[in-house]
Tab-separated table of C-alpha atoms in Angstrom:
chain	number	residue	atom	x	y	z
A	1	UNK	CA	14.875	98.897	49.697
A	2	UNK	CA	17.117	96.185	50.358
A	3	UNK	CA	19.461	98.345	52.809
A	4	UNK	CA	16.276	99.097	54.712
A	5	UNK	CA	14.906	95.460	54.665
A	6	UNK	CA	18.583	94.630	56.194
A	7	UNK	CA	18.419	97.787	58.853
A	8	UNK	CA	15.252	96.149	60.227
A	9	UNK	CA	16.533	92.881	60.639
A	10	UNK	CA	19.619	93.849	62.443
A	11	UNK	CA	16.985	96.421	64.531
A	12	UNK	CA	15.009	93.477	65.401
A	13	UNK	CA	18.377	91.310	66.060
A	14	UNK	CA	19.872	93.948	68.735
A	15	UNK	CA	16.148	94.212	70.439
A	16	UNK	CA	15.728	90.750	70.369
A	17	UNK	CA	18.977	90.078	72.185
A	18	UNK	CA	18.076	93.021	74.733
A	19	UNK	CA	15.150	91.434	75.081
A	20	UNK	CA	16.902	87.877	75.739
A	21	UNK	CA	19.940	89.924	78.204
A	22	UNK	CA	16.991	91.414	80.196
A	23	UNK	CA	15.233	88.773	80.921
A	24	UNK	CA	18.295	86.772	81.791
A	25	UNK	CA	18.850	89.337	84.037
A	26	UNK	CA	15.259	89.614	86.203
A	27	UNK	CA	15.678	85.897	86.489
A	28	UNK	CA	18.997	86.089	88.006
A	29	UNK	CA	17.371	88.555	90.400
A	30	UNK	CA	14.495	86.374	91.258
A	31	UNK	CA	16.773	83.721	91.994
A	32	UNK	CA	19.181	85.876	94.427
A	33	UNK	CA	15.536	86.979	95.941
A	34	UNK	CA	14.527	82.846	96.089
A	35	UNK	CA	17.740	82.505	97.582
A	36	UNK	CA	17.290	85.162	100.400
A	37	UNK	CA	13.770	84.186	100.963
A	38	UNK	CA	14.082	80.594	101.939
A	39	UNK	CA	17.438	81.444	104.294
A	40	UNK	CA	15.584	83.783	106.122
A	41	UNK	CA	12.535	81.443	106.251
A	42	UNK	CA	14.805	78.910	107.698
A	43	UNK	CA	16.414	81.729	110.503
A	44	UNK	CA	12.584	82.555	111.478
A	45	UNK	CA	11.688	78.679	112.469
A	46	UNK	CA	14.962	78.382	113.886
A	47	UNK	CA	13.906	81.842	116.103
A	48	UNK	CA	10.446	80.684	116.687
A	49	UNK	CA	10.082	77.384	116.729
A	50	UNK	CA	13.856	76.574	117.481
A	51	UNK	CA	13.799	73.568	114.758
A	52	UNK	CA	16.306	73.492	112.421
A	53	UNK	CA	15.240	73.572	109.235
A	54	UNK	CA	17.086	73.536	105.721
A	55	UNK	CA	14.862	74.854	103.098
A	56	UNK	CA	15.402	74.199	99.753
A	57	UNK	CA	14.709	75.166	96.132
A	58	UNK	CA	12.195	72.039	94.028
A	59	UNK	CA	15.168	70.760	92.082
A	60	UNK	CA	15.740	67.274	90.673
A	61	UNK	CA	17.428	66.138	94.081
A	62	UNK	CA	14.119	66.883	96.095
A	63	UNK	CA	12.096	65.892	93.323
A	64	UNK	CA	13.977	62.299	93.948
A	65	UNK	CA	13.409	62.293	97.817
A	66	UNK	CA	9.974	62.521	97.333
A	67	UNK	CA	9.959	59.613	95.731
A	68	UNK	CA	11.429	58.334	98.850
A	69	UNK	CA	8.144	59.022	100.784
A	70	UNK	CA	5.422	56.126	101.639
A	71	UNK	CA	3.529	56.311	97.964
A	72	UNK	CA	-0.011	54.669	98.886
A	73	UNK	CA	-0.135	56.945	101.928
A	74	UNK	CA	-0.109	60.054	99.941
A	75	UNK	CA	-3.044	62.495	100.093
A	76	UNK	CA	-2.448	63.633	96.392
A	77	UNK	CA	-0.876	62.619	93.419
A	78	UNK	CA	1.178	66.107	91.925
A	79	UNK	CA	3.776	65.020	90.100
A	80	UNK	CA	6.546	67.088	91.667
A	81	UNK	CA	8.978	66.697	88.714
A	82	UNK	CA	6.127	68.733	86.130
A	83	UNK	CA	5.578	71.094	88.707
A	84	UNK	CA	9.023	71.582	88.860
A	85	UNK	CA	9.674	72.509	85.655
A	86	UNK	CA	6.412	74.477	85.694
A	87	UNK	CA	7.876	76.985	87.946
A	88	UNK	CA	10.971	77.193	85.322
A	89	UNK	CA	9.026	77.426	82.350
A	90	UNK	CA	6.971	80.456	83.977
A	91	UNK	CA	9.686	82.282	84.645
A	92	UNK	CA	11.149	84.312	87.201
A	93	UNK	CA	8.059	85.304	89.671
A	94	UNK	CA	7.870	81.834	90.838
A	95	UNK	CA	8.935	80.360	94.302
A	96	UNK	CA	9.378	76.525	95.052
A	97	UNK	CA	10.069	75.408	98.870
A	98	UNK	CA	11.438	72.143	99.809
A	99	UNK	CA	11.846	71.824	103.670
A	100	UNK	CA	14.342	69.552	105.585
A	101	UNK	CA	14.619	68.593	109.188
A	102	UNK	CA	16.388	65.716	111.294
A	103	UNK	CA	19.261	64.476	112.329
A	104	UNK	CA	22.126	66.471	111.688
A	105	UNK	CA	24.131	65.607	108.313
A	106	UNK	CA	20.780	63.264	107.426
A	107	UNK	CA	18.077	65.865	107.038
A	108	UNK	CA	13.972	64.442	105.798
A	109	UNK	CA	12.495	65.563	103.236
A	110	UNK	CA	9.094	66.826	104.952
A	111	UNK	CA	7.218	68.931	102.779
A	112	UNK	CA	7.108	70.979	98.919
A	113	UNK	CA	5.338	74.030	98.123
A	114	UNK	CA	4.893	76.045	94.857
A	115	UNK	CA	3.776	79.730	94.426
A	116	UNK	CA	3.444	82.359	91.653
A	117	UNK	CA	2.650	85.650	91.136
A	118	UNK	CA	-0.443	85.635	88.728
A	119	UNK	CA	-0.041	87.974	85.838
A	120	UNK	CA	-1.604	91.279	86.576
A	121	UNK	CA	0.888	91.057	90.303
A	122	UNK	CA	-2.674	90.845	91.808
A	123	UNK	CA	-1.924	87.705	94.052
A	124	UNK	CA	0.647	85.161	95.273
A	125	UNK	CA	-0.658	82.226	94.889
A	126	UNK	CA	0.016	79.228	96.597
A	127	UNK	CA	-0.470	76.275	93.923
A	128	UNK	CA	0.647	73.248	95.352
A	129	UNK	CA	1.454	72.103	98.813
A	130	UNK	CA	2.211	68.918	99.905
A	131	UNK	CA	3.527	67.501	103.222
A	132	UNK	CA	5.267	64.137	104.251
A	133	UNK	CA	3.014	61.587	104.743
A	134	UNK	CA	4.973	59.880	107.253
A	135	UNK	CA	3.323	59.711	110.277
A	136	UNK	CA	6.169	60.985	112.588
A	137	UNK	CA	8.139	63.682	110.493
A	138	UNK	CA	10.008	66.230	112.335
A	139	UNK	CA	8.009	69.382	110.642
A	140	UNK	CA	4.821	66.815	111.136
A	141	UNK	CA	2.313	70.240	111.408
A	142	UNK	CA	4.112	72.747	110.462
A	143	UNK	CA	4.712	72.981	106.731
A	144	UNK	CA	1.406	74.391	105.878
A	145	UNK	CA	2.533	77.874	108.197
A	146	UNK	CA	6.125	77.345	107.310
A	147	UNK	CA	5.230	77.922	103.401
A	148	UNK	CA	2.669	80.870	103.893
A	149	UNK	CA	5.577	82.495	105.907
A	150	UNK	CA	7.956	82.188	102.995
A	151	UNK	CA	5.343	83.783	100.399
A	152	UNK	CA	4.970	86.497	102.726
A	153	UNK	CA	8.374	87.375	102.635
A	154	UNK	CA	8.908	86.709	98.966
A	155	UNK	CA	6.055	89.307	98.325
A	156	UNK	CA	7.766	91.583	100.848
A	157	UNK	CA	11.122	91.103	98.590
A	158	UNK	CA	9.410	91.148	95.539
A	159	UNK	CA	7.163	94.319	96.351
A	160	UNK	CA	7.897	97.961	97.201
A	161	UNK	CA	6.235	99.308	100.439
A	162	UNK	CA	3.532	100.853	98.544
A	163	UNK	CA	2.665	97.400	95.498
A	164	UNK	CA	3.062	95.208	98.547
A	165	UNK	CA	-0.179	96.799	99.505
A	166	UNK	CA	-1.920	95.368	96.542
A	167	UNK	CA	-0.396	92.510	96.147
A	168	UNK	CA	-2.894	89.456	98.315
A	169	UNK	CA	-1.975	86.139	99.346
A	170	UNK	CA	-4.197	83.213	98.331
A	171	UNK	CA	-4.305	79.534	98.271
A	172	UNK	CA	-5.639	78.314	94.941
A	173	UNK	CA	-7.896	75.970	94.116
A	174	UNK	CA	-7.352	74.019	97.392
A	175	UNK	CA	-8.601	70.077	97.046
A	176	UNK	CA	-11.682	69.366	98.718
A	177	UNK	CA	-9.689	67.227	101.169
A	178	UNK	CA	-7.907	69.817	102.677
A	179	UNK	CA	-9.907	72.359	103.242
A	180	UNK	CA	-10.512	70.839	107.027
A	181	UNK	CA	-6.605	71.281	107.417
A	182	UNK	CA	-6.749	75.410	106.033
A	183	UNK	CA	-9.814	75.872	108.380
A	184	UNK	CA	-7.783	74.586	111.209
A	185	UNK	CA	-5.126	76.672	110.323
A	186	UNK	CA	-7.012	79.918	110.404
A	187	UNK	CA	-7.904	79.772	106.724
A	188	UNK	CA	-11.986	80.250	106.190
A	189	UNK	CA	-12.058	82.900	103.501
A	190	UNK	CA	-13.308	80.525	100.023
A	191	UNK	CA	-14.118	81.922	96.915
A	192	UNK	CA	-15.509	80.285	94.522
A	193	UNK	CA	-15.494	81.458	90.628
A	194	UNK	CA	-16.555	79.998	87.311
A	195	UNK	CA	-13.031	78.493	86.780
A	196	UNK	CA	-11.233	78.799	89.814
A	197	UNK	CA	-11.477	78.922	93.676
A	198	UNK	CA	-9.632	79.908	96.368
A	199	UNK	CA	-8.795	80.679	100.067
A	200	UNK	CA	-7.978	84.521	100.975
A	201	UNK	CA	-5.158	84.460	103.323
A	202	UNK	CA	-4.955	88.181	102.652
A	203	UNK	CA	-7.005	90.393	100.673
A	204	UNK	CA	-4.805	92.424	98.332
A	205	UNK	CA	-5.826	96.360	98.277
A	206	UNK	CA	-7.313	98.107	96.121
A	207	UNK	CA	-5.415	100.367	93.973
């Protein structure tokens, strides 16, 4: 009895570290795909928009330069350092954006966005965006697009040709405040729930 007590517990010791190496692993995965996402996000503005723009992961550093921005001129009030370690805690199908732009060797902080791929890989969801509030920014207009292009091609690096299919693109639960800016933008598809709302950028498909 004993001998089998201690065969289970070394079972449950060797899965338990598989468990652990595994999901080591996908994160380091995610984190090459993070990596490649916001480099080529940064090519395709340079391409179409010829701005140069660094973009970033949401660590402590731009956490910090947010600080930096005009405070009583903010439209919201996200504490970028919880959402920050949000995206950590939830693991490795998470995406956090920080774009730069200015003068060479002194690029601005000019926007942070936050996405996630809800549970079920049903939707990438854009969960917090928030752009400079300085009047004059170099990306002044742009980092609304700018993010929806990088969770586009995260879900395209995420997804095979066939789940990237089912796989939509939403904006969720978008403040009341802002909903003038997503209309301008081409954004008009709202749903509203019992918990939740949201704007369909793209519809996933049905499986």
């Amino acid at each position: 009895m004993r001998l089998r007590h201690n065969a289970r517990f070394a079972w449950k010791k060797v899965m338990g570290a598989r468990l652990a190496r595994d999901f080591l692993n996908k994160c380091e995965h995610y984190k090459n795909i993070c990596a490649d996402v916001r480099l080529m996000l940064s090519d395709a503005v340079l391409q179409e928009r010829r701005i140069r723009v660094e973009v970033r992961p949401i660590n402590t550093d731009a956490v910090c330069d947010s600080h930096a921005w005009p405070q009583a001129a903010r439209h919201v009030n996200w504490d970028w350092e919880q959402i920050r370690r949000k995206l950590f805690t939830y693991g490795p199908r998470t995406l956090g954006l920080a774009f730069y732009a200015g003068y060479p060797g002194k690029p601005r902080l000019c926007g942070l966005a936050a996405a996630q791929v809800s549970p079920h890989a049903r939707w990438l969801s854009l969960t917090h965006l928030e752009s400079s509030p300085e009047p004059r920014h170099p990306l002044k207009g742009l980092v609304l697009p700018m993010a929806m292009l990088g969770l586009s091609l995260f879900k395209t690096q995420v997804s095979t040709e066939e789940t990237a299919k089912r796989i939509g693109l939403r904006v969720l639960n978008p403040l009341p405040d802002a909903l003038d800016c997503y209309c301008r933008s081409g954004y008009t598809g709202l749903v509203r729930e019992k918990n939740l709302s949201y704007i369909v950028v793209q519809p996933p498909a049905e499986a």
